[in-house]
mmCIF file of C-alpha atoms and ligand atoms in Angstrom:
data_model
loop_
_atom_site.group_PDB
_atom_site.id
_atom_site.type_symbol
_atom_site.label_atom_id
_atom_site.label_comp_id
_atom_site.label_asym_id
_atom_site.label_seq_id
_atom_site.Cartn_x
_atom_site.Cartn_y
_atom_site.Cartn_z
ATOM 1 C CA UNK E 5 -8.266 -5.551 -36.092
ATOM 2 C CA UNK E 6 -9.035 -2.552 -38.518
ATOM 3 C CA UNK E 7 -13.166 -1.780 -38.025
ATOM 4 C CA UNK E 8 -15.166 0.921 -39.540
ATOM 5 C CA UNK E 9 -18.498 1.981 -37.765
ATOM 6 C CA UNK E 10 -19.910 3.629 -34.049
ATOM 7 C CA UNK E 11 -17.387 0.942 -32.568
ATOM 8 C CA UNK E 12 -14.646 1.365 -34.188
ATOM 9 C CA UNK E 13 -12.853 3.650 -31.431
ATOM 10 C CA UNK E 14 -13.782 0.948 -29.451
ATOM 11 C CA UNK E 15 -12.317 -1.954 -31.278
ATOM 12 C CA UNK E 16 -8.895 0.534 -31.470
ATOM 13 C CA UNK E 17 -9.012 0.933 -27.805
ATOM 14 C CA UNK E 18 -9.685 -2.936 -26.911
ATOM 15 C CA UNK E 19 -6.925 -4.179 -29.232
ATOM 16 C CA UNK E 20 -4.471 -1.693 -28.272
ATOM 17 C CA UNK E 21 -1.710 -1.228 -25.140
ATOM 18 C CA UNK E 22 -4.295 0.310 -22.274
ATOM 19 C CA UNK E 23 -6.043 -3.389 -22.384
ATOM 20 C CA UNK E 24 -3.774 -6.149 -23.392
ATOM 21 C CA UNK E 25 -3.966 -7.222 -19.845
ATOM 22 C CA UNK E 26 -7.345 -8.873 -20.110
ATOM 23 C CA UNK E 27 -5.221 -11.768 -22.649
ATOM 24 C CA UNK E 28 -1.889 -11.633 -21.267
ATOM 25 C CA UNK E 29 -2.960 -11.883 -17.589
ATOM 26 C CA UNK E 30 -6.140 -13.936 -17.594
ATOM 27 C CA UNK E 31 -5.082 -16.086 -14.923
ATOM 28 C CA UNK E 32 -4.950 -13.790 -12.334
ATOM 29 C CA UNK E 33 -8.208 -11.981 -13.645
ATOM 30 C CA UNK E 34 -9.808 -14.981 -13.682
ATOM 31 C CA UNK E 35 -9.097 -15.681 -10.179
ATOM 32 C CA UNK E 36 -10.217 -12.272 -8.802
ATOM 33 C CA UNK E 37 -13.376 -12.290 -10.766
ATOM 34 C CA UNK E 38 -13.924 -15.743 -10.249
ATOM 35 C CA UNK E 39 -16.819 -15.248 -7.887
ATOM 36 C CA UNK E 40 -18.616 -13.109 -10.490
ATOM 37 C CA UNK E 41 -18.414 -15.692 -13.178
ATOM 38 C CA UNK E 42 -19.867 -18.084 -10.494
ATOM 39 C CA UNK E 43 -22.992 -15.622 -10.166
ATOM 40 C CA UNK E 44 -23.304 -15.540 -13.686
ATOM 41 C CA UNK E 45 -23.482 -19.036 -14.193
ATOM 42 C CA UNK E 46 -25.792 -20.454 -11.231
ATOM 43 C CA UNK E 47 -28.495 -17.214 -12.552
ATOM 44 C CA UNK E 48 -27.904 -18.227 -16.038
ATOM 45 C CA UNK E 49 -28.696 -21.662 -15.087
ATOM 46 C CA UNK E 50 -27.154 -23.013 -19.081
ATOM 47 C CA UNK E 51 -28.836 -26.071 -19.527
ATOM 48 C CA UNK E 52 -27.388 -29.549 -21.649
ATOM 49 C CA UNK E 53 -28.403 -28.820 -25.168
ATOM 50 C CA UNK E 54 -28.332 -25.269 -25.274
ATOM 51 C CA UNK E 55 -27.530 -22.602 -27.585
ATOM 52 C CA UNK E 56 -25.191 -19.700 -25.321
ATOM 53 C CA UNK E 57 -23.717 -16.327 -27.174
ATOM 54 C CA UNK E 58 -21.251 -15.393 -24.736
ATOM 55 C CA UNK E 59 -20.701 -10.957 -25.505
ATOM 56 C CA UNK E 60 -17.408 -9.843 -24.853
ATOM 57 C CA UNK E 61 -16.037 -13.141 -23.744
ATOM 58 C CA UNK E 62 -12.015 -11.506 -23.601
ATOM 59 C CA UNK E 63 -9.819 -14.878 -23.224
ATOM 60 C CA UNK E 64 -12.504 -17.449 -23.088
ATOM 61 C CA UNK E 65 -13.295 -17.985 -19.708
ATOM 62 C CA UNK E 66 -16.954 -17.545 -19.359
ATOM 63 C CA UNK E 67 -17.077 -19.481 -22.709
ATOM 64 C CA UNK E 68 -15.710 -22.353 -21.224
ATOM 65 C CA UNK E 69 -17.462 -22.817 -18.114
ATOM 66 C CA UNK E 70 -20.541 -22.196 -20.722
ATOM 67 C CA UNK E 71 -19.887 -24.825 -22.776
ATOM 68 C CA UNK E 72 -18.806 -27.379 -20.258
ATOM 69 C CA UNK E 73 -22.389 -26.916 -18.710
ATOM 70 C CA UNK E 74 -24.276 -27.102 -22.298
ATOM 71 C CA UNK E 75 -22.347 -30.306 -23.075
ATOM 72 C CA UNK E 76 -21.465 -31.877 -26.526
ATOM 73 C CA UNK E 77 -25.192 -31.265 -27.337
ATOM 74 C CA UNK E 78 -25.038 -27.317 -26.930
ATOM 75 C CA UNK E 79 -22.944 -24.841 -28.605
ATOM 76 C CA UNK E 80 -21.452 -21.674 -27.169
ATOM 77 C CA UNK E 81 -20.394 -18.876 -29.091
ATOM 78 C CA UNK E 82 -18.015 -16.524 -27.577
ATOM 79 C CA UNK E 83 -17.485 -12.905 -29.823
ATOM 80 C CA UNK E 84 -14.984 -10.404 -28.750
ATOM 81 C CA UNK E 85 -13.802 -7.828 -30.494
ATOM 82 C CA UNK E 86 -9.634 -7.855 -29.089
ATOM 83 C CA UNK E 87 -8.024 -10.162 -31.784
ATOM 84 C CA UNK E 88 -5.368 -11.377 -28.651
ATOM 85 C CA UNK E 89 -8.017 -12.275 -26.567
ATOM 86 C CA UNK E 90 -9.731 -14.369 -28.810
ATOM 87 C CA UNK E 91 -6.435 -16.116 -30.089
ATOM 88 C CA UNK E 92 -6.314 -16.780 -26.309
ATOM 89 C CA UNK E 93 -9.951 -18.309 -26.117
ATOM 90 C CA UNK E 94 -9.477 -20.270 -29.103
ATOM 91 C CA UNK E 95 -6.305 -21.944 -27.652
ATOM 92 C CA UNK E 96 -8.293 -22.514 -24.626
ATOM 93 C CA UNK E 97 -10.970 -24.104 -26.373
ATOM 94 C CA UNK E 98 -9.172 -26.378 -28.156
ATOM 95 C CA UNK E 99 -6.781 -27.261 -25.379
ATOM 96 C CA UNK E 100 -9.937 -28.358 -23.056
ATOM 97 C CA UNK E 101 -11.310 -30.054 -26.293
ATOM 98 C CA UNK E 102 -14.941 -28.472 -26.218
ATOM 99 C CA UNK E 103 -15.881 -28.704 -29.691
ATOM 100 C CA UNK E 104 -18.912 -27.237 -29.235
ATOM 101 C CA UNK E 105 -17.346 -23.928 -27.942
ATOM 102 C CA UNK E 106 -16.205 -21.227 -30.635
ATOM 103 C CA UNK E 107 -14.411 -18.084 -29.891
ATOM 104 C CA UNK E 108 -15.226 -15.394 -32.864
ATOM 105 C CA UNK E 109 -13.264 -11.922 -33.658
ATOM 106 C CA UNK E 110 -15.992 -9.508 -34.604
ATOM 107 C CA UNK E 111 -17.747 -6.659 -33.168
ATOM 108 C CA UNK E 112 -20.900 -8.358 -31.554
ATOM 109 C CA UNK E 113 -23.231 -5.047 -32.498
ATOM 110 C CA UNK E 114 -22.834 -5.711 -35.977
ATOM 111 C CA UNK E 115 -21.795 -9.225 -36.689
ATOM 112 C CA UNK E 116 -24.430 -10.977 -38.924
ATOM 113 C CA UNK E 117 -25.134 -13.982 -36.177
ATOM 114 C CA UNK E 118 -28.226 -16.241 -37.409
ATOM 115 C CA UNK E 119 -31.464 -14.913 -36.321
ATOM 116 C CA UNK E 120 -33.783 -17.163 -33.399
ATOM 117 C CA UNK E 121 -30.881 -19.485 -32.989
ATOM 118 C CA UNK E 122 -29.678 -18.831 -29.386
ATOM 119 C CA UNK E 123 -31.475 -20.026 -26.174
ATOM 120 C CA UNK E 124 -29.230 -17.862 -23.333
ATOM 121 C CA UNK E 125 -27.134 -14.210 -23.565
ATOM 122 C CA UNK E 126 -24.578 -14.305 -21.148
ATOM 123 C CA UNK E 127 -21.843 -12.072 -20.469
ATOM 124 C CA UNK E 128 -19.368 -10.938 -17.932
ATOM 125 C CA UNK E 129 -18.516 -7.527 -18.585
ATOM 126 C CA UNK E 130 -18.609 -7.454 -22.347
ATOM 127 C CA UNK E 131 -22.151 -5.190 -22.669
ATOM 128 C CA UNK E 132 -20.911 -1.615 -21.682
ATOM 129 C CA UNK E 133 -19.081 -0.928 -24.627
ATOM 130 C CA UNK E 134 -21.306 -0.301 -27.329
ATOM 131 C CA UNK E 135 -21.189 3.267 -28.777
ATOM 132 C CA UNK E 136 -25.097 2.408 -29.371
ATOM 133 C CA UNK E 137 -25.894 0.590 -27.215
ATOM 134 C CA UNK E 138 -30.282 -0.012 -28.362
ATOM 135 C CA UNK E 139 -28.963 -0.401 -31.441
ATOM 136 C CA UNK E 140 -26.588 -2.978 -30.664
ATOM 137 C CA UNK E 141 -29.110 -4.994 -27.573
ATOM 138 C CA UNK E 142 -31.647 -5.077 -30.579
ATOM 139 C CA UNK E 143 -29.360 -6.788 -32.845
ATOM 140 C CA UNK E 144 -27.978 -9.069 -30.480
ATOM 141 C CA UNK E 145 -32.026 -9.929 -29.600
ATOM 142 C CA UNK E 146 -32.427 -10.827 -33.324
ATOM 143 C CA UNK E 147 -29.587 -13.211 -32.742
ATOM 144 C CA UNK E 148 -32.373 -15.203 -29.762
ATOM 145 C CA UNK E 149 -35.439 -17.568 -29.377
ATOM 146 C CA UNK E 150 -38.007 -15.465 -28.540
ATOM 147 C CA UNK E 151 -38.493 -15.747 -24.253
ATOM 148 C CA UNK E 152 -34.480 -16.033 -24.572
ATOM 149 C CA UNK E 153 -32.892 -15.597 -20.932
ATOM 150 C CA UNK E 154 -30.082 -12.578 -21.211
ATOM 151 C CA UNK E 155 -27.824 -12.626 -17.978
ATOM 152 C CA UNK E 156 -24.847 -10.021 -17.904
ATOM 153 C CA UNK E 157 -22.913 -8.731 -15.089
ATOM 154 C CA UNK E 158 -21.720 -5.468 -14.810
ATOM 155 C CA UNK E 159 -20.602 -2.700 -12.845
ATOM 156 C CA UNK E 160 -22.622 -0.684 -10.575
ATOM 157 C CA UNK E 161 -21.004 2.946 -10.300
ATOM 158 C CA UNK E 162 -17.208 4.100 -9.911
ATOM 159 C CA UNK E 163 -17.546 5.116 -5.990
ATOM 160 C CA UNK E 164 -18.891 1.814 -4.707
ATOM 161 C CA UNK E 165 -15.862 -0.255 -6.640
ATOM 162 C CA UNK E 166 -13.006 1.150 -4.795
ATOM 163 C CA UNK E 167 -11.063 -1.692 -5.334
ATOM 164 C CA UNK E 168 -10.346 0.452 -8.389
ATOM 165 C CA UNK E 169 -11.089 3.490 -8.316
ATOM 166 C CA UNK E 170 -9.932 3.876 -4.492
ATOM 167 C CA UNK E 171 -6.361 3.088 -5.662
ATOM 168 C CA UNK E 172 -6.633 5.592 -8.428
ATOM 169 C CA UNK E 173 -7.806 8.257 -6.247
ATOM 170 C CA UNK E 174 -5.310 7.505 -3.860
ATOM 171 C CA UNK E 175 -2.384 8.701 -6.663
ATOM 172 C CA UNK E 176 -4.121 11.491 -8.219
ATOM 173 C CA UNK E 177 -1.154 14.065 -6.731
ATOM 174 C CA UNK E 178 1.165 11.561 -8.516
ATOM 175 C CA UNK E 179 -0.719 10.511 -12.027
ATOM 176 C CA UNK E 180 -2.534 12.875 -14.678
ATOM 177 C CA UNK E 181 -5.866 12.762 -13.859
ATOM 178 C CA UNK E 182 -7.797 10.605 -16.492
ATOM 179 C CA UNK E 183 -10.849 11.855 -18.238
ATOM 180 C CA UNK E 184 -14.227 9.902 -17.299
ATOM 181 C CA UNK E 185 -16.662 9.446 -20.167
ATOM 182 C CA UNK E 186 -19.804 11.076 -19.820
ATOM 183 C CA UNK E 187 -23.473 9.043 -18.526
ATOM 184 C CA UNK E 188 -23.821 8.124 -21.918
ATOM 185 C CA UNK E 189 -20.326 6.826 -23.392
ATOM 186 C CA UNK E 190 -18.923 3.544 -23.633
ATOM 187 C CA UNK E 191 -16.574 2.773 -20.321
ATOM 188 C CA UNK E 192 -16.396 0.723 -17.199
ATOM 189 C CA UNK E 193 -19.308 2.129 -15.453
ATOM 190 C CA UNK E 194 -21.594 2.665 -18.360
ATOM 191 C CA UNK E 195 -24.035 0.503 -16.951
ATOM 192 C CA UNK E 196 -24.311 1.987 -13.474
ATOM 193 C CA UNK E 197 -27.206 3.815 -13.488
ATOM 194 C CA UNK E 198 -30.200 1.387 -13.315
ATOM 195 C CA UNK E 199 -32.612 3.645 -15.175
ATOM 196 C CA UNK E 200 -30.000 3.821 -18.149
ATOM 197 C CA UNK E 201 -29.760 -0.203 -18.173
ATOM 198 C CA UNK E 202 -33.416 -0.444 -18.260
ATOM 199 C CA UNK E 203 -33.846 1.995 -21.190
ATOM 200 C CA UNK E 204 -31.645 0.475 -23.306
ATOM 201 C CA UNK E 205 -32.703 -2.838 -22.755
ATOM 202 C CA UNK E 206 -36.301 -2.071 -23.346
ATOM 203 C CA UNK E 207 -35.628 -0.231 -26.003
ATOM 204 C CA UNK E 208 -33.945 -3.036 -27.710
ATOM 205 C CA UNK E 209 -37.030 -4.739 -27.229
ATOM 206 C CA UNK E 210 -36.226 -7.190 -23.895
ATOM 207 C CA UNK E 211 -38.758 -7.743 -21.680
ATOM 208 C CA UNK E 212 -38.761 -8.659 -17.972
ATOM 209 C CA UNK E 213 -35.532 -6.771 -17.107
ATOM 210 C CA UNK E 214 -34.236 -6.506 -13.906
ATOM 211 C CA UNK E 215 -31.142 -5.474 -11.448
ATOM 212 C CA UNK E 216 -30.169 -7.176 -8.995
ATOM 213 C CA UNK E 217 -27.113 -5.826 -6.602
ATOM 214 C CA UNK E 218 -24.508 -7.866 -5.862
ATOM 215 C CA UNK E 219 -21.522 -6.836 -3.420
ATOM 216 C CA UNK E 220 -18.935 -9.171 -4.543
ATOM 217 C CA UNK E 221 -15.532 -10.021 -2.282
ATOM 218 C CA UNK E 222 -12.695 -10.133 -4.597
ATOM 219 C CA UNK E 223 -9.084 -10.974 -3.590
ATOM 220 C CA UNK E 224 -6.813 -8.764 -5.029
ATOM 221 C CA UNK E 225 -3.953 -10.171 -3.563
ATOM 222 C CA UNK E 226 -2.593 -12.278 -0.782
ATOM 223 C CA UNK E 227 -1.012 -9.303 0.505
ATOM 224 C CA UNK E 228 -0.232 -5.665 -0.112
ATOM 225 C CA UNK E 229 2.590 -6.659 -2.802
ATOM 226 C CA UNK E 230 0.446 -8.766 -4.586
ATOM 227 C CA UNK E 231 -2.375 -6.327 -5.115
ATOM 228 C CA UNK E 232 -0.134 -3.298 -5.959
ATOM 229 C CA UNK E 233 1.452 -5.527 -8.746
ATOM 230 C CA UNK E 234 -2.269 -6.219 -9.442
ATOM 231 C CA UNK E 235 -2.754 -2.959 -10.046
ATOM 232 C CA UNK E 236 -0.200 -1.996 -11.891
ATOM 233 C CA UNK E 237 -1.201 -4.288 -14.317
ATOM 234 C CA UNK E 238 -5.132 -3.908 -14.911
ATOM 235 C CA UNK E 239 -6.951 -0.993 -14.072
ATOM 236 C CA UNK E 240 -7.582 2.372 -13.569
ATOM 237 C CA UNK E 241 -3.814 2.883 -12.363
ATOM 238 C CA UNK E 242 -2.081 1.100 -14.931
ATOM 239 C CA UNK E 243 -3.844 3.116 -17.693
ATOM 240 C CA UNK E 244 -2.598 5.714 -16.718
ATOM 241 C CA UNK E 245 0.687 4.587 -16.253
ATOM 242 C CA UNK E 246 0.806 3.818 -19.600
ATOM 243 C CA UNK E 247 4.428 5.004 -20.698
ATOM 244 C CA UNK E 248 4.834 7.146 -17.309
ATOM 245 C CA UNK E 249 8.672 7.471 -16.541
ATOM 246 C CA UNK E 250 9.927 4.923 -13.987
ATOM 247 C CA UNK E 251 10.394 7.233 -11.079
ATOM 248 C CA UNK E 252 6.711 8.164 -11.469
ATOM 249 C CA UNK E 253 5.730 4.325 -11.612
ATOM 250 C CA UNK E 254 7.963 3.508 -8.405
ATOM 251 C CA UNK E 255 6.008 6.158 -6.410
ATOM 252 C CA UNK E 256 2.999 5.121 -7.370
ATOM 253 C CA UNK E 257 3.791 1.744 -6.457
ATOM 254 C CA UNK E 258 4.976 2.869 -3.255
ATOM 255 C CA UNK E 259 1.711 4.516 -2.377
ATOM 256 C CA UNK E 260 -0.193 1.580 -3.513
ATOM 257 C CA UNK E 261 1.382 -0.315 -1.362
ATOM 258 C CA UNK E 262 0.412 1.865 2.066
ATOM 259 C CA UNK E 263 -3.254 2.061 0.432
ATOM 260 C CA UNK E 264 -3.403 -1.983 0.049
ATOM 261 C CA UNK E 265 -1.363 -2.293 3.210
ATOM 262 C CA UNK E 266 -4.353 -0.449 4.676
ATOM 263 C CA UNK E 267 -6.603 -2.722 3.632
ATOM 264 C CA UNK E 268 -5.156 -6.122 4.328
ATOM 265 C CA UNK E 269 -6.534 -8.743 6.587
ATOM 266 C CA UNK E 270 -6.209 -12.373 6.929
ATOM 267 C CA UNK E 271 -7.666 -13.114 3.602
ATOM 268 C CA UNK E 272 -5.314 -11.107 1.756
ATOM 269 C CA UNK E 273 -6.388 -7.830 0.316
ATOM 270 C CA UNK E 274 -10.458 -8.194 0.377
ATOM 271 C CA UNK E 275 -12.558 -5.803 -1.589
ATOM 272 C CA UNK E 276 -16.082 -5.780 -2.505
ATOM 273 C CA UNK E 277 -17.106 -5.513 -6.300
ATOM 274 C CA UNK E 278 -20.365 -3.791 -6.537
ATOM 275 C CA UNK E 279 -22.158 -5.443 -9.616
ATOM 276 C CA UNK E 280 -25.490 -5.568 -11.275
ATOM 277 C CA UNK E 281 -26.803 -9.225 -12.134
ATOM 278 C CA UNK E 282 -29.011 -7.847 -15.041
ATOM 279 C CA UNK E 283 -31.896 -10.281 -16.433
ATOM 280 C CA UNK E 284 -34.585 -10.325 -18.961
ATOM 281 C CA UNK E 285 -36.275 -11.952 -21.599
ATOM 282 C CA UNK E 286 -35.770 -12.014 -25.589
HETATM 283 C C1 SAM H 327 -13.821 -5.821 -19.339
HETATM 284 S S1 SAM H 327 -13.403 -6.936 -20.627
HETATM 285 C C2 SAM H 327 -14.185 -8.437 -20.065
HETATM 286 C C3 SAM H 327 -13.636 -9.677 -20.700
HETATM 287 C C4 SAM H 327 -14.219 -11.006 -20.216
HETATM 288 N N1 SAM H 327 -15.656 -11.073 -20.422
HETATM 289 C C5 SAM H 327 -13.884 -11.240 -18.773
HETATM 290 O O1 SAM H 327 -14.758 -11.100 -17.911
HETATM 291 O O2 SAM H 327 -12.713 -11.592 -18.485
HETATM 292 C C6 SAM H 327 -14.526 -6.395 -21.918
HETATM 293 C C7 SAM H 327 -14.432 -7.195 -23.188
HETATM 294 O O3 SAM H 327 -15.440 -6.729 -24.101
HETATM 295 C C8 SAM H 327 -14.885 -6.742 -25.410
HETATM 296 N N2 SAM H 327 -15.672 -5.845 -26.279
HETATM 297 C C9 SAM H 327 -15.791 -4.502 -26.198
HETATM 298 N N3 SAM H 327 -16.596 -4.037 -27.187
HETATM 299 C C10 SAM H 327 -16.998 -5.120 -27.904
HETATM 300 C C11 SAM H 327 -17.822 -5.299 -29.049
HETATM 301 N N4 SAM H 327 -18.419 -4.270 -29.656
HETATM 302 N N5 SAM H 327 -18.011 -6.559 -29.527
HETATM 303 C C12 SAM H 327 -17.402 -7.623 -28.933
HETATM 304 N N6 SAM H 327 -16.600 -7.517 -27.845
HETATM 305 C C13 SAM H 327 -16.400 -6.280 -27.327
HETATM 306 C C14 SAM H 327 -13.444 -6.305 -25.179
HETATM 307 O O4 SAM H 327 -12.594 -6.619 -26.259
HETATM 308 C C15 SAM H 327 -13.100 -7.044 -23.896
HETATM 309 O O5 SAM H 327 -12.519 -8.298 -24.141
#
């Protein structure tokens, strides 16, 4: 997807190599993060009839659970800007046969969405990306019913999600260290600091926002294997693995494997996710 505008490094970075894993591996995504979307959905509380805009909805998931809950009379519309995720949703869509679910390709901050039409803002970890981010929460609140509910999950900050960023610091003798974007950049943990979440949102115009902390148990594996392939795959290790040399990848996934060896139990490998449920009005 070619994009001019503040996202457009963005769009480039979410249809290109580092991320492809959020289409081609939804499955086991989904499963892991299952728990989060379940948190979503029960403070959401989508109602039959209603009008959802699902931000950053990747490969459909949250879409879908969305729309099964608004029913034929609803309508969900999912908007992601990766054109392989959304090729993804829309196959999902259509296989489940929710015609009133929609999976669009466009950059939510600036699509031209209807004003006053939608009832509910949900999303699970599509918000943190905007490279203006008031900007972009005041357009998407032009896109609501006034009193709207918004419901997003996101990340609290890097050192209370070890489950990735543990692993990574575990390598760093074996992988170039990555560069972290500053307080105020697009990224992972770009919604981390309360305060920051609260300013934007306000200053977009919501009302009634609040953070609430959730430590979330995610699987990330059955065993040790599991969550090392895991993590070769999506995260903070496999970016930077991106085109390392084999040896280098085969010691790093030997030393993932003592770090999630560490860690298993009889679960599997258990780690929390430490995630704001952020909530306010239109
Ligand atoms: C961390 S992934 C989460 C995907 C999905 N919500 C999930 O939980 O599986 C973030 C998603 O936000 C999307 N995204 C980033 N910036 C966006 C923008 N400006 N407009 C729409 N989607 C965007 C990415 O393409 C990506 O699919």
């Amino acid at each position: 997807m070619t994009q001019e505008g503040p996202n457009a490094a963005q769009a480039a970075y979410w249809n290109g190599p580092a991320t492809r894993a959020w289409a081609r591996e939804h499955e086991r995504i989904d499963a892991r993060f299952a728990p989060i979307l379940d948190l979503l959905l029960a403070r959401a509380a989508p109602r039959p009839g209603e009008h959802v805009l699902d931000i950053g909805c990747g490969s459909g998931t949250s879409t879908i659970a969305l729309a099964e809950r608004v029913g034929l009379g609803g309508r969900v519309l999912g908007v992601d800007i990766a054109a392989e995720s959304v090729e993804v949703a829309r196959r999902r869509i259509a296989a489940a046969g929710l015609v009133q679910a929609e999976a669009l390709l466009a950059d939510a901050a600036a699509h031209p969405f209807p004003p006053g039409g939608f009832d509910l803002l949900a999303s699970r970890f599509g918000v943190m990306f905007f490279e203006e981010p008031v900007a972009a929460f005041a357009h998407l609140r032009a896109a609501l019913r006034p009193g709207a509910r918004l419901v997003l999950a996101a990340f609290r900050a890097a050192a209370e999600n070890a489950w990735t960023t543990g692993a990574a610091a575990a390598m760093r003798d074996l992988i170039p260290p990555q560069p972290s974007p500053g307080p105020e950049e697009p990224g992972q943990f770009a919604f981390a600091d309360p305060a920051r979440v609260e300013r934007i949102l306000h200053g977009a115009g919501f009302a009634e926002v609040a953070l609430a902390p959730e430590d979330v148990p995610i699987r990330l594996g059955a065993d040790a294997a599991e969550a090392t392939d895991f993590a070769m795959t999506l995260g903070q290790v496999s970016r930077a693995l991106q085109g390392a040399p084999v040896e280098m990848r085969e010691a790093v996934r030997h030393r993932l494997l003592a770090f999630y060896r560490a860690m298993e139990g009889p679960g599997g490998v258990v780690m929390p996710a430490a995630i704001w449920l952020v909530t306010a009005r239109g």
